[in-house]
PDB file of C-alpha atoms in Angstrom:
ATOM      1  CA  UNK A   1       0.000   0.000   0.000  1.00  0.00           C
ATOM      2  CA  UNK A   2       1.155   3.534  -0.749  1.00  0.00           C
ATOM      3  CA  UNK A   3       2.852   5.119   2.271  1.00  0.00           C
ATOM      4  CA  UNK A   4       1.104   7.836   4.251  1.00  0.00           C
ATOM      5  CA  UNK A   5      -2.395   6.375   3.896  1.00  0.00           C
ATOM      6  CA  UNK A   6      -4.586   5.451   6.851  1.00  0.00           C
ATOM      7  CA  UNK A   7      -7.847   3.613   6.073  1.00  0.00           C
ATOM      8  CA  UNK A   8     -10.967   5.541   7.110  1.00  0.00           C
ATOM      9  CA  UNK A   9     -14.072   4.040   5.456  1.00  0.00           C
ATOM     10  CA  UNK A  10     -15.834   2.504   2.466  1.00  0.00           C
ATOM     11  CA  UNK A  11     -18.438   4.624   0.681  1.00  0.00           C
ATOM     12  CA  UNK A  12     -21.389   2.878  -0.935  1.00  0.00           C
ATOM     13  CA  UNK A  13     -24.027   4.616  -3.085  1.00  0.00           C
ATOM     14  CA  UNK A  14     -27.626   3.713  -2.238  1.00  0.00           C
ATOM     15  CA  UNK A  15     -31.023   4.541  -3.693  1.00  0.00           C
ATOM     16  CA  UNK A  16     -33.280   3.375  -0.858  1.00  0.00           C
ATOM     17  CA  UNK A  17     -32.341   5.552   2.121  1.00  0.00           C
ATOM     18  CA  UNK A  18     -31.355   9.138   2.753  1.00  0.00           C
ATOM     19  CA  UNK A  19     -28.686   9.577   5.463  1.00  0.00           C
ATOM     20  CA  UNK A  20     -28.757  12.506   7.905  1.00  0.00           C
ATOM     21  CA  UNK A  21     -25.941  14.757   6.601  1.00  0.00           C
ATOM     22  CA  UNK A  22     -26.086  16.842   3.430  1.00  0.00           C
ATOM     23  CA  UNK A  23     -23.383  18.337   1.215  1.00  0.00           C
ATOM     24  CA  UNK A  24     -25.207  20.957  -0.864  1.00  0.00           C
ATOM     25  CA  UNK A  25     -22.410  21.455  -3.403  1.00  0.00           C
ATOM     26  CA  UNK A  26     -22.462  17.757  -4.261  1.00  0.00           C
ATOM     27  CA  UNK A  27     -26.212  17.237  -3.879  1.00  0.00           C
ATOM     28  CA  UNK A  28     -25.403  14.200  -1.772  1.00  0.00           C
ATOM     29  CA  UNK A  29     -26.639  12.870   1.558  1.00  0.00           C
ATOM     30  CA  UNK A  30     -24.235  10.847   3.715  1.00  0.00           C
ATOM     31  CA  UNK A  31     -23.883   9.353   7.185  1.00  0.00           C
ATOM     32  CA  UNK A  32     -20.945   9.455   9.575  1.00  0.00           C
ATOM     33  CA  UNK A  33     -19.002   6.214   8.956  1.00  0.00           C
ATOM     34  CA  UNK A  34     -17.536   6.458  12.478  1.00  0.00           C
ATOM     35  CA  UNK A  35     -21.023   5.649  13.768  1.00  0.00           C
ATOM     36  CA  UNK A  36     -21.259   2.471  11.664  1.00  0.00           C
ATOM     37  CA  UNK A  37     -19.886  -0.784  13.102  1.00  0.00           C
ATOM     38  CA  UNK A  38     -17.917  -1.547   9.913  1.00  0.00           C
ATOM     39  CA  UNK A  39     -16.960   1.957   8.764  1.00  0.00           C
ATOM     40  CA  UNK A  40     -19.469   2.212   5.921  1.00  0.00           C
ATOM     41  CA  UNK A  41     -20.496   5.577   4.514  1.00  0.00           C
ATOM     42  CA  UNK A  42     -23.901   5.369   2.814  1.00  0.00           C
ATOM     43  CA  UNK A  43     -24.308   7.906  -0.003  1.00  0.00           C
ATOM     44  CA  UNK A  44     -27.606   9.037  -1.494  1.00  0.00           C
ATOM     45  CA  UNK A  45     -27.138  11.246  -4.559  1.00  0.00           C
ATOM     46  CA  UNK A  46     -29.924  13.589  -5.574  1.00  0.00           C
ATOM     47  CA  UNK A  47     -30.896  13.856  -9.225  1.00  0.00           C
ATOM     48  CA  UNK A  48     -28.614  16.369 -10.905  1.00  0.00           C
ATOM     49  CA  UNK A  49     -25.702  15.773  -8.525  1.00  0.00           C
ATOM     50  CA  UNK A  50     -22.501  17.194 -10.028  1.00  0.00           C
ATOM     51  CA  UNK A  51     -20.441  14.382  -8.508  1.00  0.00           C
ATOM     52  CA  UNK A  52     -18.743  12.070 -11.054  1.00  0.00           C
ATOM     53  CA  UNK A  53     -20.756   9.061 -12.205  1.00  0.00           C
ATOM     54  CA  UNK A  54     -18.092   6.684 -10.891  1.00  0.00           C
ATOM     55  CA  UNK A  55     -18.787   7.927  -7.332  1.00  0.00           C
ATOM     56  CA  UNK A  56     -22.554   7.757  -7.831  1.00  0.00           C
ATOM     57  CA  UNK A  57     -22.517   4.180  -9.121  1.00  0.00           C
ATOM     58  CA  UNK A  58     -19.536   2.398  -7.544  1.00  0.00           C
ATOM     59  CA  UNK A  59     -18.214   1.996  -4.022  1.00  0.00           C
ATOM     60  CA  UNK A  60     -15.152   4.018  -3.054  1.00  0.00           C
ATOM     61  CA  UNK A  61     -12.485   3.646  -0.412  1.00  0.00           C
ATOM     62  CA  UNK A  62     -11.322   6.535   1.781  1.00  0.00           C
ATOM     63  CA  UNK A  63      -7.960   7.193   3.369  1.00  0.00           C
ATOM     64  CA  UNK A  64      -6.705   9.858   5.742  1.00  0.00           C
ATOM     65  CA  UNK A  65      -3.593  11.721   4.601  1.00  0.00           C
ATOM     66  CA  UNK A  66      -1.402  14.380   6.193  1.00  0.00           C
ATOM     67  CA  UNK A  67      -1.195  16.540   3.067  1.00  0.00           C
ATOM     68  CA  UNK A  68      -4.011  16.379   0.535  1.00  0.00           C
ATOM     69  CA  UNK A  69      -2.232  18.165  -2.305  1.00  0.00           C
ATOM     70  CA  UNK A  70       0.901  16.045  -1.875  1.00  0.00           C
ATOM     71  CA  UNK A  71      -1.133  12.805  -1.859  1.00  0.00           C
ATOM     72  CA  UNK A  72      -2.860  13.847  -5.109  1.00  0.00           C
ATOM     73  CA  UNK A  73       0.322  14.495  -7.094  1.00  0.00           C
ATOM     74  CA  UNK A  74       0.429  12.386 -10.241  1.00  0.00           C
ATOM     75  CA  UNK A  75      -3.092  11.017  -9.702  1.00  0.00           C
ATOM     76  CA  UNK A  76      -6.194  11.430 -11.896  1.00  0.00           C
ATOM     77  CA  UNK A  77      -8.433  13.941 -10.102  1.00  0.00           C
ATOM     78  CA  UNK A  78     -12.157  13.234  -9.983  1.00  0.00           C
ATOM     79  CA  UNK A  79     -13.079  15.991  -7.513  1.00  0.00           C
ATOM     80  CA  UNK A  80     -10.550  18.671  -6.536  1.00  0.00           C
ATOM     81  CA  UNK A  81     -10.009  19.509  -2.848  1.00  0.00           C
ATOM     82  CA  UNK A  82     -13.001  20.992  -1.036  1.00  0.00           C
ATOM     83  CA  UNK A  83     -13.931  21.749   2.562  1.00  0.00           C
ATOM     84  CA  UNK A  84     -16.559  19.407   3.998  1.00  0.00           C
ATOM     85  CA  UNK A  85     -16.640  21.448   7.202  1.00  0.00           C
ATOM     86  CA  UNK A  86     -14.219  23.425   9.357  1.00  0.00           C
ATOM     87  CA  UNK A  87     -12.428  20.218  10.403  1.00  0.00           C
ATOM     88  CA  UNK A  88     -12.194  18.214   7.173  1.00  0.00           C
ATOM     89  CA  UNK A  89     -10.912  18.766   3.631  1.00  0.00           C
ATOM     90  CA  UNK A  90     -11.429  16.062   0.975  1.00  0.00           C
ATOM     91  CA  UNK A  91     -10.715  15.235  -2.652  1.00  0.00           C
ATOM     92  CA  UNK A  92     -11.418  12.256  -4.904  1.00  0.00           C
ATOM     93  CA  UNK A  93      -9.036  10.568  -7.315  1.00  0.00           C
ATOM     94  CA  UNK A  94      -9.502   7.601  -9.640  1.00  0.00           C
ATOM     95  CA  UNK A  95      -7.366   4.477  -9.394  1.00  0.00           C
ATOM     96  CA  UNK A  96      -7.879   1.444 -11.628  1.00  0.00           C
ATOM     97  CA  UNK A  97     -11.501   2.389 -12.313  1.00  0.00           C
ATOM     98  CA  UNK A  98     -12.614   3.105  -8.738  1.00  0.00           C
ATOM     99  CA  UNK A  99     -12.910   6.272  -6.719  1.00  0.00           C
ATOM    100  CA  UNK A 100     -10.523   6.919  -3.866  1.00  0.00           C
ATOM    101  CA  UNK A 101     -11.330   9.595  -1.321  1.00  0.00           C
ATOM    102  CA  UNK A 102      -8.420  11.386   0.297  1.00  0.00           C
ATOM    103  CA  UNK A 103      -9.198  13.096   3.608  1.00  0.00           C
ATOM    104  CA  UNK A 104      -7.132  15.668   5.454  1.00  0.00           C
ATOM    105  CA  UNK A 105      -8.269  16.581   8.960  1.00  0.00           C
ATOM    106  CA  UNK A 106      -7.433  20.166   9.810  1.00  0.00           C
ATOM    107  CA  UNK A 107      -5.289  20.723  12.869  1.00  0.00           C
TER     108      UNK A 107
END
């Protein structure tokens, strides 16, 4: 595994439930994977979501990194870095046909 990565969760798109949290810019509902026994993030995408199709249709894996921009170097960007909230910054890359979420917690 690439150095500097710490597993955080799996994200799985669903069509049958709407989790509690909402990211307006992505038109996506999501839960807190820390509250799931197996670290699953359920994702419900609204119609017209600007998020890439690969994230709306396939599961993704998420890793914590110390430096988001450094971790993205040389990778195919799906979603450039964005602030989820005042504690978390994320981005999505593509690797071998799947989405990979990179997460940097602000200190």
